[in-house]
mmCIF file of C-alpha atoms in Angstrom:
data_model
loop_
_atom_site.group_PDB
_atom_site.id
_atom_site.type_symbol
_atom_site.label_atom_id
_atom_site.label_comp_id
_atom_site.label_asym_id
_atom_site.label_seq_id
_atom_site.Cartn_x
_atom_site.Cartn_y
_atom_site.Cartn_z
ATOM 1 C CA MET A 13 0.000 0.000 0.000
ATOM 2 C CA LYS A 14 1.185 3.503 -0.811
ATOM 3 C CA THR A 15 0.611 6.529 1.407
ATOM 4 C CA CYS A 16 1.538 10.214 1.398
ATOM 5 C CA GLY A 17 3.481 11.673 4.274
ATOM 6 C CA THR A 18 6.770 13.045 5.518
ATOM 7 C CA TYR A 19 9.772 10.809 5.988
ATOM 8 C CA PHE A 20 13.404 11.100 7.047
ATOM 9 C CA GLN A 21 16.303 10.003 4.907
ATOM 10 C CA ASN A 22 20.074 10.363 4.929
ATOM 11 C CA ASP A 23 20.531 13.404 2.720
ATOM 12 C CA ALA A 24 22.545 16.541 3.461
ATOM 13 C CA GLU A 25 20.099 18.752 1.540
ATOM 14 C CA ARG A 26 16.769 16.923 1.928
ATOM 15 C CA PRO A 27 16.777 14.984 5.217
ATOM 16 C CA LEU A 28 12.986 15.371 5.494
ATOM 17 C CA VAL A 29 10.629 15.279 2.519
ATOM 18 C CA TYR A 30 6.916 14.995 1.821
ATOM 19 C CA GLY A 31 5.748 12.585 -0.834
ATOM 20 C CA GLU A 32 4.403 9.169 -1.712
ATOM 21 C CA VAL A 33 5.944 6.197 0.061
ATOM 22 C CA GLU A 34 5.337 2.450 0.044
ATOM 23 C CA LEU A 35 4.152 1.174 3.427
ATOM 24 C CA ILE A 36 5.532 -1.983 5.004
ATOM 25 C CA ASN A 37 3.723 -4.139 7.549
ATOM 26 C CA PRO A 38 6.080 -6.570 9.287
ATOM 27 C CA PRO A 39 4.591 -8.532 12.214
ATOM 28 C CA ARG A 40 5.448 -6.861 15.512
ATOM 29 C CA GLN A 41 5.051 -7.820 19.154
ATOM 30 C CA ARG A 42 4.088 -5.546 22.013
ATOM 31 C CA LEU A 43 5.943 -7.497 24.731
ATOM 32 C CA ARG A 44 8.215 -10.517 25.073
ATOM 33 C CA GLY A 45 6.199 -13.714 25.204
ATOM 34 C CA GLU A 46 3.352 -12.314 23.125
ATOM 35 C CA ALA A 47 2.693 -13.385 19.552
ATOM 36 C CA LYS A 48 3.855 -11.159 16.737
ATOM 37 C CA LYS A 49 0.868 -9.620 14.960
ATOM 38 C CA ASP A 50 0.344 -7.945 11.602
ATOM 39 C CA GLY A 51 -0.494 -4.287 11.959
ATOM 40 C CA ILE A 52 -3.947 -2.995 11.147
ATOM 41 C CA ALA A 53 -4.419 0.139 9.048
ATOM 42 C CA VAL A 54 -5.135 3.364 10.925
ATOM 43 C CA LYS A 55 -5.513 6.955 9.765
ATOM 44 C CA PRO A 56 -3.689 9.667 11.729
ATOM 45 C CA VAL A 57 -6.052 12.497 12.693
ATOM 46 C CA ILE A 58 -3.917 15.000 14.623
ATOM 47 C CA VAL A 59 -0.149 14.792 15.094
ATOM 48 C CA GLY A 60 2.157 16.759 17.382
ATOM 49 C CA PHE A 61 5.701 17.854 16.606
ATOM 50 C CA CYS A 62 8.350 16.683 19.049
ATOM 51 C CA GLY A 63 11.928 17.797 19.575
ATOM 52 C CA THR A 64 12.947 14.225 18.815
ATOM 53 C CA ASP A 65 11.653 14.707 15.255
ATOM 54 C CA TYR A 66 13.823 17.794 14.903
ATOM 55 C CA GLU A 67 16.890 15.931 16.187
ATOM 56 C CA LEU A 68 16.235 13.047 13.780
ATOM 57 C CA MET A 69 16.065 15.525 10.900
ATOM 58 C CA LYS A 70 19.484 16.865 11.866
ATOM 59 C CA MET A 71 20.812 13.314 12.104
ATOM 60 C CA GLY A 72 19.577 12.681 8.562
ATOM 61 C CA ARG A 73 21.434 15.769 7.403
ATOM 62 C CA ARG A 74 24.599 14.256 8.905
ATOM 63 C CA GLY A 75 23.896 10.820 7.400
ATOM 64 C CA GLU A 76 23.429 9.110 10.775
ATOM 65 C CA LEU A 77 19.912 7.661 10.449
ATOM 66 C CA ALA A 78 20.579 4.163 9.069
ATOM 67 C CA PRO A 79 20.081 2.399 12.456
ATOM 68 C CA LYS A 80 16.703 4.141 12.818
ATOM 69 C CA PHE A 81 15.232 2.938 9.526
ATOM 70 C CA PRO A 82 12.815 -0.013 9.411
ATOM 71 C CA ALA A 83 14.588 -3.206 8.289
ATOM 72 C CA GLY A 84 15.351 -3.127 4.577
ATOM 73 C CA GLN A 85 14.303 0.518 4.182
ATOM 74 C CA LYS A 86 16.183 3.752 3.561
ATOM 75 C CA ARG A 87 13.573 6.029 5.117
ATOM 76 C CA LEU A 88 11.503 6.469 8.279
ATOM 77 C CA ILE A 89 8.035 8.040 8.360
ATOM 78 C CA ASN A 90 8.205 10.258 11.414
ATOM 79 C CA GLY A 91 5.698 11.289 14.075
ATOM 80 C CA HIS A 92 4.881 9.641 17.395
ATOM 81 C CA GLU A 93 2.414 11.937 19.168
ATOM 82 C CA GLY A 94 -1.269 12.077 18.314
ATOM 83 C CA VAL A 95 -4.616 10.433 17.699
ATOM 84 C CA VAL A 96 -5.537 7.938 14.985
ATOM 85 C CA TRP A 97 -8.845 6.699 13.564
ATOM 86 C CA VAL A 98 -9.160 2.907 13.382
ATOM 87 C CA PRO A 99 -11.574 2.138 10.501
ATOM 88 C CA GLU A 100 -11.660 -1.596 11.236
ATOM 89 C CA GLN A 101 -12.856 -0.890 14.791
ATOM 90 C CA ASN A 102 -14.796 2.341 14.176
ATOM 91 C CA ARG A 103 -13.003 4.184 16.987
ATOM 92 C CA PHE A 104 -10.231 6.622 17.841
ATOM 93 C CA ALA A 105 -7.050 5.502 19.590
ATOM 94 C CA ILE A 106 -3.691 6.682 20.920
ATOM 95 C CA VAL A 107 -0.712 4.707 19.621
ATOM 96 C CA LEU A 108 1.428 3.077 22.297
ATOM 97 C CA ILE A 109 4.736 3.989 20.723
ATOM 98 C CA ARG A 110 7.180 1.429 22.151
ATOM 99 C CA GLY A 111 7.089 -2.335 21.778
ATOM 100 C CA GLY A 112 9.448 -5.210 21.063
ATOM 101 C CA ASP A 113 11.010 -8.437 22.234
ATOM 102 C CA SER A 114 11.274 -7.263 25.817
ATOM 103 C CA VAL A 115 9.441 -7.671 29.113
ATOM 104 C CA ASP A 116 9.329 -3.851 29.242
ATOM 105 C CA PRO A 117 10.448 -2.131 26.007
ATOM 106 C CA THR A 118 10.998 1.171 27.777
ATOM 107 C CA ARG A 119 13.659 -0.431 29.967
ATOM 108 C CA TYR A 120 15.031 -3.163 27.737
ATOM 109 C CA THR A 121 18.213 -5.047 28.623
ATOM 110 C CA GLU A 122 21.139 -6.421 26.647
ATOM 111 C CA ASP A 123 19.360 -9.505 25.326
ATOM 112 C CA GLU A 124 16.190 -7.639 24.391
ATOM 113 C CA SER A 125 15.139 -5.417 21.517
ATOM 114 C CA TYR A 126 12.603 -2.656 20.976
ATOM 115 C CA PHE A 127 11.041 -0.482 18.297
ATOM 116 C CA GLU A 128 9.303 2.894 18.350
ATOM 117 C CA TYR A 129 6.672 4.007 15.895
ATOM 118 C CA GLY A 130 7.952 7.141 14.177
ATOM 119 C CA CYS A 131 11.323 7.103 15.923
ATOM 120 C CA ASP A 132 13.172 3.826 15.627
ATOM 121 C CA GLN A 133 12.696 0.956 13.136
ATOM 122 C CA ALA A 134 8.935 1.503 12.660
ATOM 123 C CA ASP A 135 6.998 4.072 10.623
ATOM 124 C CA GLY A 136 5.022 6.786 12.397
ATOM 125 C CA LEU A 137 2.043 9.131 12.194
ATOM 126 C CA PHE A 138 2.889 11.870 9.670
ATOM 127 C CA CYS A 139 1.111 10.068 6.843
ATOM 128 C CA ASP A 140 -2.370 9.291 5.515
ATOM 129 C CA THR A 141 -2.276 5.640 6.634
ATOM 130 C CA MET A 142 0.010 3.586 8.868
ATOM 131 C CA TYR A 143 0.066 0.068 10.301
ATOM 132 C CA VAL A 144 -0.069 -0.525 14.067
ATOM 133 C CA ASN A 145 -0.054 -3.689 16.154
ATOM 134 C CA PRO A 146 -3.708 -3.881 17.306
ATOM 135 C CA ASP A 147 -2.605 -4.444 20.913
ATOM 136 C CA MET A 148 -0.876 -1.052 20.840
ATOM 137 C CA LEU A 149 -3.955 1.078 20.156
ATOM 138 C CA LEU A 150 -4.990 2.609 23.478
ATOM 139 C CA ALA A 151 -8.571 3.672 24.152
ATOM 140 C CA ILE A 152 -9.619 7.282 24.685
ATOM 141 C CA PRO A 153 -12.084 8.252 27.447
ATOM 142 C CA ASP A 154 -15.796 8.354 26.696
ATOM 143 C CA GLY A 155 -17.502 11.595 25.742
ATOM 144 C CA TYR A 156 -14.957 13.192 23.426
ATOM 145 C CA ALA A 157 -15.950 11.511 20.157
ATOM 146 C CA ARG A 158 -19.276 11.966 18.427
ATOM 147 C CA ASP A 159 -20.408 10.704 15.019
ATOM 148 C CA GLY A 160 -16.859 9.831 13.991
ATOM 149 C CA LYS A 161 -15.490 13.236 14.946
ATOM 150 C CA LEU A 162 -13.181 14.151 17.802
ATOM 151 C CA ALA A 163 -13.546 17.398 19.756
ATOM 152 C CA LEU A 164 -10.658 19.669 18.723
ATOM 153 C CA SER A 165 -9.967 20.793 22.297
ATOM 154 C CA PHE A 166 -9.531 17.153 23.363
ATOM 155 C CA ALA A 167 -7.534 16.277 20.244
ATOM 156 C CA LYS A 168 -5.002 19.014 21.039
ATOM 157 C CA LYS A 169 -4.451 17.558 24.509
ATOM 158 C CA MET A 170 -3.821 14.146 22.996
ATOM 159 C CA VAL A 171 -0.542 15.220 21.380
ATOM 160 C CA PHE A 172 0.905 15.073 24.918
ATOM 161 C CA PRO A 173 0.405 11.516 26.316
ATOM 162 C CA ASP A 174 3.963 10.516 25.324
ATOM 163 C CA PRO A 175 5.828 13.312 27.187
ATOM 164 C CA TYR A 176 3.295 13.408 30.007
ATOM 165 C CA ALA A 177 3.711 9.662 30.525
ATOM 166 C CA CYS A 178 7.465 10.268 30.653
ATOM 167 C CA MET A 179 6.915 12.665 33.540
ATOM 168 C CA LEU A 180 4.680 10.194 35.371
ATOM 169 C CA PHE A 181 7.536 7.713 35.046
ATOM 170 C CA GLN A 182 9.964 10.339 36.348
ATOM 171 C CA LEU A 183 7.686 10.934 39.330
ATOM 172 C CA GLU A 184 7.631 7.219 40.063
ATOM 173 C CA ARG A 185 11.421 7.011 39.792
ATOM 174 C CA MET A 186 11.948 10.021 42.066
ATOM 175 C CA GLU A 187 9.566 8.590 44.652
ATOM 176 C CA ASP A 188 11.075 5.096 44.494
ATOM 177 C CA LEU A 189 14.734 6.059 44.448
ATOM 178 C CA GLY A 190 14.445 9.206 46.524
ATOM 179 C CA SER A 191 12.449 7.631 49.335
ATOM 180 C CA ALA A 192 14.836 4.662 49.423
ATOM 181 C CA HIS A 193 17.694 7.158 49.616
ATOM 182 C CA TRP A 194 16.148 8.993 52.578
ATOM 183 C CA PHE A 195 13.887 6.751 54.592
ATOM 184 C CA ARG A 196 16.381 5.468 57.178
ATOM 185 C CA GLN A 197 17.443 8.919 58.298
ATOM 186 C CA THR A 198 13.777 9.966 58.122
ATOM 187 C CA ALA A 199 12.906 7.134 60.508
ATOM 188 C CA ARG A 200 15.549 8.319 62.982
ATOM 189 C CA ARG A 201 14.510 11.944 62.709
ATOM 190 C CA ARG A 202 10.782 11.196 62.991
ATOM 191 C CA GLN A 203 11.217 8.343 65.493
ATOM 192 C CA CYS A 204 8.997 6.066 63.426
ATOM 193 C CA ASP A 205 9.235 2.616 61.856
ATOM 194 C CA LEU A 206 10.889 2.117 58.472
ATOM 195 C CA GLU A 207 7.682 1.421 56.556
ATOM 196 C CA THR A 208 6.095 4.642 57.785
ATOM 197 C CA ALA A 209 9.325 6.511 57.094
ATOM 198 C CA ARG A 210 9.345 5.365 53.461
ATOM 199 C CA GLY A 211 6.013 7.091 52.830
ATOM 200 C CA ILE A 212 7.084 10.263 54.634
ATOM 201 C CA ALA A 213 10.377 10.359 52.704
ATOM 202 C CA ALA A 214 8.529 10.263 49.372
ATOM 203 C CA ASP A 215 7.013 13.614 50.344
ATOM 204 C CA GLU A 216 10.161 15.052 51.887
ATOM 205 C CA ILE A 217 12.261 14.754 48.734
ATOM 206 C CA PHE A 218 10.045 17.401 47.099
ATOM 207 C CA GLU A 219 10.326 19.842 50.009
ATOM 208 C CA ARG A 220 12.473 22.178 47.889
ATOM 209 C CA THR A 221 12.252 21.191 44.221
ATOM 210 C CA VAL A 222 14.061 22.926 41.357
ATOM 211 C CA ILE A 223 12.867 22.317 37.803
ATOM 212 C CA PHE A 224 15.613 23.818 35.660
ATOM 213 C CA GLY A 225 14.072 24.537 32.257
ATOM 214 C CA LEU A 226 10.531 25.506 31.303
ATOM 215 C CA GLY A 227 9.533 23.639 28.195
ATOM 216 C CA THR A 228 6.598 21.265 28.187
ATOM 217 C CA THR A 229 8.519 18.509 29.986
ATOM 218 C CA GLY A 230 9.439 20.861 32.817
ATOM 219 C CA MET A 231 5.864 22.095 32.987
ATOM 220 C CA PHE A 232 4.526 18.534 33.115
ATOM 221 C CA ALA A 233 7.046 17.577 35.805
ATOM 222 C CA GLY A 234 5.805 20.367 38.039
ATOM 223 C CA ASP A 235 2.203 19.410 37.359
ATOM 224 C CA VAL A 236 2.536 15.714 38.268
ATOM 225 C CA ILE A 237 4.620 16.491 41.367
ATOM 226 C CA ARG A 238 2.022 18.967 42.593
ATOM 227 C CA GLN A 239 -0.864 16.551 42.079
ATOM 228 C CA ALA A 240 0.952 13.752 43.927
ATOM 229 C CA HIS A 241 2.545 15.918 46.629
ATOM 230 C CA PRO A 242 0.323 18.900 47.485
ATOM 231 C CA ASP A 243 2.778 20.354 50.018
ATOM 232 C CA ALA A 244 5.792 20.348 47.681
ATOM 233 C CA ARG A 245 7.639 23.597 47.115
ATOM 234 C CA ILE A 246 8.373 23.885 43.402
ATOM 235 C CA LEU A 247 10.581 26.452 41.689
ATOM 236 C CA PHE A 248 10.748 26.704 37.899
ATOM 237 C CA VAL A 249 13.942 28.258 36.565
ATOM 238 C CA GLY A 250 13.866 29.511 32.987
ATOM 239 C CA ARG A 251 14.909 32.241 30.596
ATOM 240 C CA SER A 252 11.481 33.594 29.687
ATOM 241 C CA PRO A 253 10.233 36.883 31.146
ATOM 242 C CA GLU A 254 7.883 36.563 34.103
ATOM 243 C CA GLU A 255 4.989 37.944 32.045
ATOM 244 C CA HIS A 256 5.345 35.315 29.298
ATOM 245 C CA TYR A 257 2.168 33.252 28.888
ATOM 246 C CA LYS A 258 3.935 29.940 29.429
ATOM 247 C CA VAL A 259 5.352 31.134 32.752
ATOM 248 C CA ALA A 260 1.929 32.187 33.961
ATOM 249 C CA PHE A 261 0.383 28.936 32.729
ATOM 250 C CA ALA A 262 3.055 26.758 34.351
ATOM 251 C CA ARG A 263 2.907 28.613 37.658
ATOM 252 C CA GLU A 264 -0.854 28.380 37.789
ATOM 253 C CA THR A 265 -0.960 24.695 36.795
ATOM 254 C CA ALA A 266 1.737 23.546 39.218
ATOM 255 C CA LYS A 267 1.093 26.214 41.876
ATOM 256 C CA ALA A 268 4.797 26.934 41.665
ATOM 257 C CA ASP A 269 7.220 29.817 41.968
ATOM 258 C CA TYR A 270 9.341 31.093 39.098
ATOM 259 C CA LEU A 271 12.876 32.450 38.861
ATOM 260 C CA ARG A 272 14.040 34.057 35.656
ATOM 261 C CA ASN A 273 17.636 33.088 34.967
ATOM 262 C CA VAL A 274 19.201 36.371 33.869
ATOM 263 C CA TYR A 275 22.554 35.583 35.479
ATOM 264 C CA ASP A 276 25.823 35.405 33.558
ATOM 265 C CA ASP A 277 27.554 33.806 36.538
ATOM 266 C CA PRO A 278 26.125 30.411 37.593
ATOM 267 C CA ALA A 279 27.077 31.235 41.164
ATOM 268 C CA ASP A 280 24.627 34.135 41.098
ATOM 269 C CA CYS A 281 21.912 31.860 39.755
ATOM 270 C CA ARG A 282 22.613 29.406 42.556
ATOM 271 C CA LYS A 283 22.311 32.171 45.124
ATOM 272 C CA ALA A 284 18.973 33.260 43.678
ATOM 273 C CA ILE A 285 17.664 29.680 43.622
ATOM 274 C CA CYS A 286 18.551 29.057 47.255
ATOM 275 C CA GLY A 287 17.089 32.401 48.227
ATOM 276 C CA ALA A 288 13.809 31.631 46.483
ATOM 277 C CA LEU A 289 13.578 28.159 48.042
ATOM 278 C CA GLY A 290 14.739 29.142 51.505
ATOM 279 C CA GLY A 291 17.659 26.713 51.310
ATOM 280 C CA ARG A 292 19.470 24.286 49.032
ATOM 281 C CA ALA A 293 17.334 22.041 46.855
ATOM 282 C CA THR A 294 16.225 18.620 48.024
ATOM 283 C CA CYS A 295 15.486 17.668 44.411
ATOM 284 C CA PHE A 296 16.938 19.142 41.214
ATOM 285 C CA ILE A 297 15.377 18.191 37.863
ATOM 286 C CA GLY A 298 17.358 19.197 34.788
ATOM 287 C CA VAL A 299 15.229 19.611 31.653
ATOM 288 C CA SER A 300 16.851 22.613 29.942
ATOM 289 C CA GLY A 301 19.316 20.717 27.749
ATOM 290 C CA THR A 302 22.151 23.021 28.852
ATOM 291 C CA GLU A 303 25.481 22.518 30.607
ATOM 292 C CA ALA A 304 24.415 25.037 33.266
ATOM 293 C CA GLU A 305 22.211 22.448 34.979
ATOM 294 C CA HIS A 306 24.903 20.301 36.546
ATOM 295 C CA ARG A 307 27.263 23.201 37.214
ATOM 296 C CA ILE A 308 24.655 25.042 39.260
ATOM 297 C CA ALA A 309 23.574 21.880 41.057
ATOM 298 C CA PHE A 310 26.995 20.424 41.868
ATOM 299 C CA GLU A 311 29.821 22.888 41.307
ATOM 300 C CA HIS A 312 27.887 25.770 42.873
ATOM 301 C CA ARG A 313 26.049 23.546 45.353
ATOM 302 C CA ALA A 314 22.421 24.431 44.667
ATOM 303 C CA LEU A 315 21.634 20.771 45.439
ATOM 304 C CA GLY A 316 21.666 20.131 49.164
ATOM 305 C CA CYS A 317 22.994 17.251 51.224
ATOM 306 C CA ASN A 318 21.200 13.975 50.490
ATOM 307 C CA GLY A 319 19.599 15.645 47.465
ATOM 308 C CA ILE A 320 18.562 13.819 44.306
ATOM 309 C CA TYR A 321 19.443 14.948 40.782
ATOM 310 C CA ASN A 322 17.171 13.835 37.959
ATOM 311 C CA SER A 323 18.790 14.305 34.563
ATOM 312 C CA PHE A 324 16.124 14.447 31.852
ATOM 313 C CA SER A 325 18.113 16.476 29.325
ATOM 314 C CA LEU A 326 19.603 14.955 26.198
ATOM 315 C CA GLY A 327 23.026 16.269 25.218
ATOM 316 C CA PRO A 328 24.728 17.827 28.251
ATOM 317 C CA ARG A 329 27.530 15.989 30.024
ATOM 318 C CA ILE A 330 27.282 15.780 33.806
ATOM 319 C CA SER A 331 30.379 16.127 35.959
ATOM 320 C CA PHE A 332 30.908 16.493 39.690
ATOM 321 C CA ASP A 333 33.720 16.636 42.213
ATOM 322 C CA THR A 334 33.831 13.236 43.902
ATOM 323 C CA MET A 335 34.807 14.628 47.311
ATOM 324 C CA PRO A 336 31.683 16.728 47.995
ATOM 325 C CA PHE A 337 29.582 14.268 45.982
ATOM 326 C CA GLY A 338 30.479 11.462 48.339
ATOM 327 C CA PHE A 339 30.226 13.421 51.559
ATOM 328 C CA GLU A 340 27.022 15.226 50.594
ATOM 329 C CA ASN A 341 25.510 11.866 49.664
ATOM 330 C CA HIS A 342 23.922 12.894 46.370
ATOM 331 C CA LEU A 343 21.824 10.535 44.265
ATOM 332 C CA ILE A 344 22.018 11.001 40.477
ATOM 333 C CA PHE A 345 19.865 9.161 37.980
ATOM 334 C CA GLY A 346 18.498 9.498 34.480
ATOM 335 C CA SER A 347 15.978 7.580 32.382
ATOM 336 C CA ILE A 348 13.705 8.703 29.562
ATOM 337 C CA ASN A 349 10.984 6.102 29.434
ATOM 338 C CA PHE A 350 7.428 5.159 30.348
ATOM 339 C CA ARG A 351 5.246 2.060 30.523
ATOM 340 C CA GLN A 352 1.829 1.457 29.013
ATOM 341 C CA ASP A 353 0.133 2.105 32.355
ATOM 342 C CA HIS A 354 1.835 5.514 32.531
ATOM 343 C CA MET A 355 0.490 6.397 29.097
ATOM 344 C CA GLU A 356 -3.010 5.213 29.946
ATOM 345 C CA LYS A 357 -2.944 7.288 33.121
ATOM 346 C CA ALA A 358 -1.594 10.274 31.168
ATOM 347 C CA ILE A 359 -4.506 10.094 28.708
ATOM 348 C CA GLY A 360 -7.013 10.381 31.541
ATOM 349 C CA MET A 361 -5.166 13.173 33.338
ATOM 350 C CA LEU A 362 -4.671 15.179 30.162
ATOM 351 C CA ALA A 363 -8.356 14.848 29.256
ATOM 352 C CA ARG A 364 -9.161 16.787 32.450
ATOM 353 C CA SER A 365 -6.453 19.407 31.854
ATOM 354 C CA ARG A 366 -6.170 22.769 30.076
ATOM 355 C CA TYR A 367 -3.159 21.811 27.957
ATOM 356 C CA ASP A 368 -5.047 22.431 24.723
ATOM 357 C CA GLU A 369 -4.435 26.114 25.496
ATOM 358 C CA ILE A 370 -0.713 25.816 24.738
ATOM 359 C CA VAL A 371 -1.069 23.990 21.405
ATOM 360 C CA GLU A 372 -1.019 25.947 18.143
ATOM 361 C CA LEU A 373 -1.847 24.471 14.751
ATOM 362 C CA ILE A 374 0.039 24.603 11.492
ATOM 363 C CA ASP A 375 -1.882 23.981 8.276
ATOM 364 C CA ARG A 376 -1.165 20.596 6.723
ATOM 365 C CA GLU A 377 -0.656 22.073 3.256
ATOM 366 C CA GLU A 378 1.861 24.591 4.584
ATOM 367 C CA PHE A 379 3.777 21.858 6.403
ATOM 368 C CA ALA A 380 3.738 19.461 3.435
ATOM 369 C CA ALA A 381 4.931 22.169 1.021
ATOM 370 C CA ASP A 382 8.147 22.757 2.997
ATOM 371 C CA PRO A 383 8.560 20.451 6.005
ATOM 372 C CA ILE A 384 12.172 21.461 6.681
ATOM 373 C CA GLY A 385 11.266 25.140 6.562
ATOM 374 C CA ALA A 386 8.327 24.496 8.885
ATOM 375 C CA TYR A 387 10.602 22.909 11.474
ATOM 376 C CA GLU A 388 13.260 25.587 11.253
ATOM 377 C CA ASN A 389 11.132 28.704 10.796
ATOM 378 C CA ARG A 390 7.825 27.954 12.530
ATOM 379 C CA ILE A 391 8.019 25.071 14.963
ATOM 380 C CA TYR A 392 11.526 25.221 16.469
ATOM 381 C CA CYS A 393 12.582 28.812 15.925
ATOM 382 C CA LYS A 394 12.945 31.636 18.409
ATOM 383 C CA GLY A 395 9.497 32.680 19.540
ATOM 384 C CA ALA A 396 7.920 29.388 18.459
ATOM 385 C CA PRO A 397 4.790 28.115 20.263
ATOM 386 C CA MET A 398 5.224 25.805 23.232
ATOM 387 C CA LYS A 399 3.658 23.048 21.163
ATOM 388 C CA THR A 400 2.713 22.800 17.500
ATOM 389 C CA ALA A 401 0.407 20.206 15.958
ATOM 390 C CA VAL A 402 -1.181 19.576 12.586
ATOM 391 C CA ILE A 403 -4.666 18.310 11.843
ATOM 392 C CA TRP A 404 -3.829 15.570 9.362
ATOM 393 C CA ASN A 405 -7.393 14.461 8.694
ATOM 394 C CA LYS A 406 -10.004 17.223 9.102
ATOM 395 C CA GLU A 407 -12.825 14.776 8.351
ATOM 396 C CA HIS A 408 -12.493 13.398 11.879
ATOM 397 C CA ILE A 409 -12.187 16.692 13.812
ATOM 398 C CA ASP A 410 -15.072 18.734 15.229
ATOM 399 C CA GLU A 411 -13.627 22.235 15.358
ATOM 400 C CA THR A 412 -16.657 23.601 17.251
ATOM 401 C CA ARG A 413 -15.804 21.682 20.426
#
């Protein structure tokens, strides 16, 4: 079957193009131990643009995409965030992106393999039709679809289950690792048993939380922490002016404070962070993608004794002086994953949210006419929206709701 869509290729001049492409449909398995299944045809309805797509485009320009292509192919249809219509089942669905020969594809080990629709070895959503393992089509809540059309406000929110699920996974990791890191000294301080202390410690690690970077992932991190830990003190640190709409939206959603990083010297930024929090951070989450994160946390000691450092940025190298690291008992971890249950939970939480307010649309025809220009001049340029999406199939969108 042929389809029209955008796809990546290794080409210095044209790493991303729009055109006709021949679909493939190899049998795929959701989890180890399950049978491989042929994909069923689905029609993407709305698709969100992710920074991963932009990075893959740059990799194609450098000729580095071969490992990402589906087996036997020299291209990858991109796109991994959005809603699809399933004609065979007469319903809408969210694609569970990751699967493979693994007990948990998001945390696969050396003898396991994985694939990701639109990212790694499997075609994605920026096309008229794609094939998806039927077990990887997640249901949407009732009430948002009517007569084969999806409410636009809900559809916009559904470009976020992937990153929001990532933040639910981060929350779980911070609670699991952080409480294990703290609970024995919590038990001594509170004079309670270890089981009780474990629950208390899961709250205590968010007593003074820094979220360094204010993109959507940082915003979502603050949101899920606030919902799980109502007494947490959360400080966003970003470059945007205080009056910027995303700052106001993030502060309101997460009930958080904000510090604008206008400091040339990281030491001054550290001083401002500690002043705003009333002490050194108990938890420092790096989502800015910059080298400043670890320098402020470790070199300039914004992260307090027994603090945890969650690295969610791709690109920066983390370094620390082993002497204070050891004596201040820091815990550092990083993982960019989620499970199916995280994504299912994210769908429900997002449905009740206001995140449609931060999504702007680009016309499909404009995007298809110049996809590279759209990425560089509209979607990932200075002053770009927090999130951009495209309605790929207007037939299934109710723009009045």
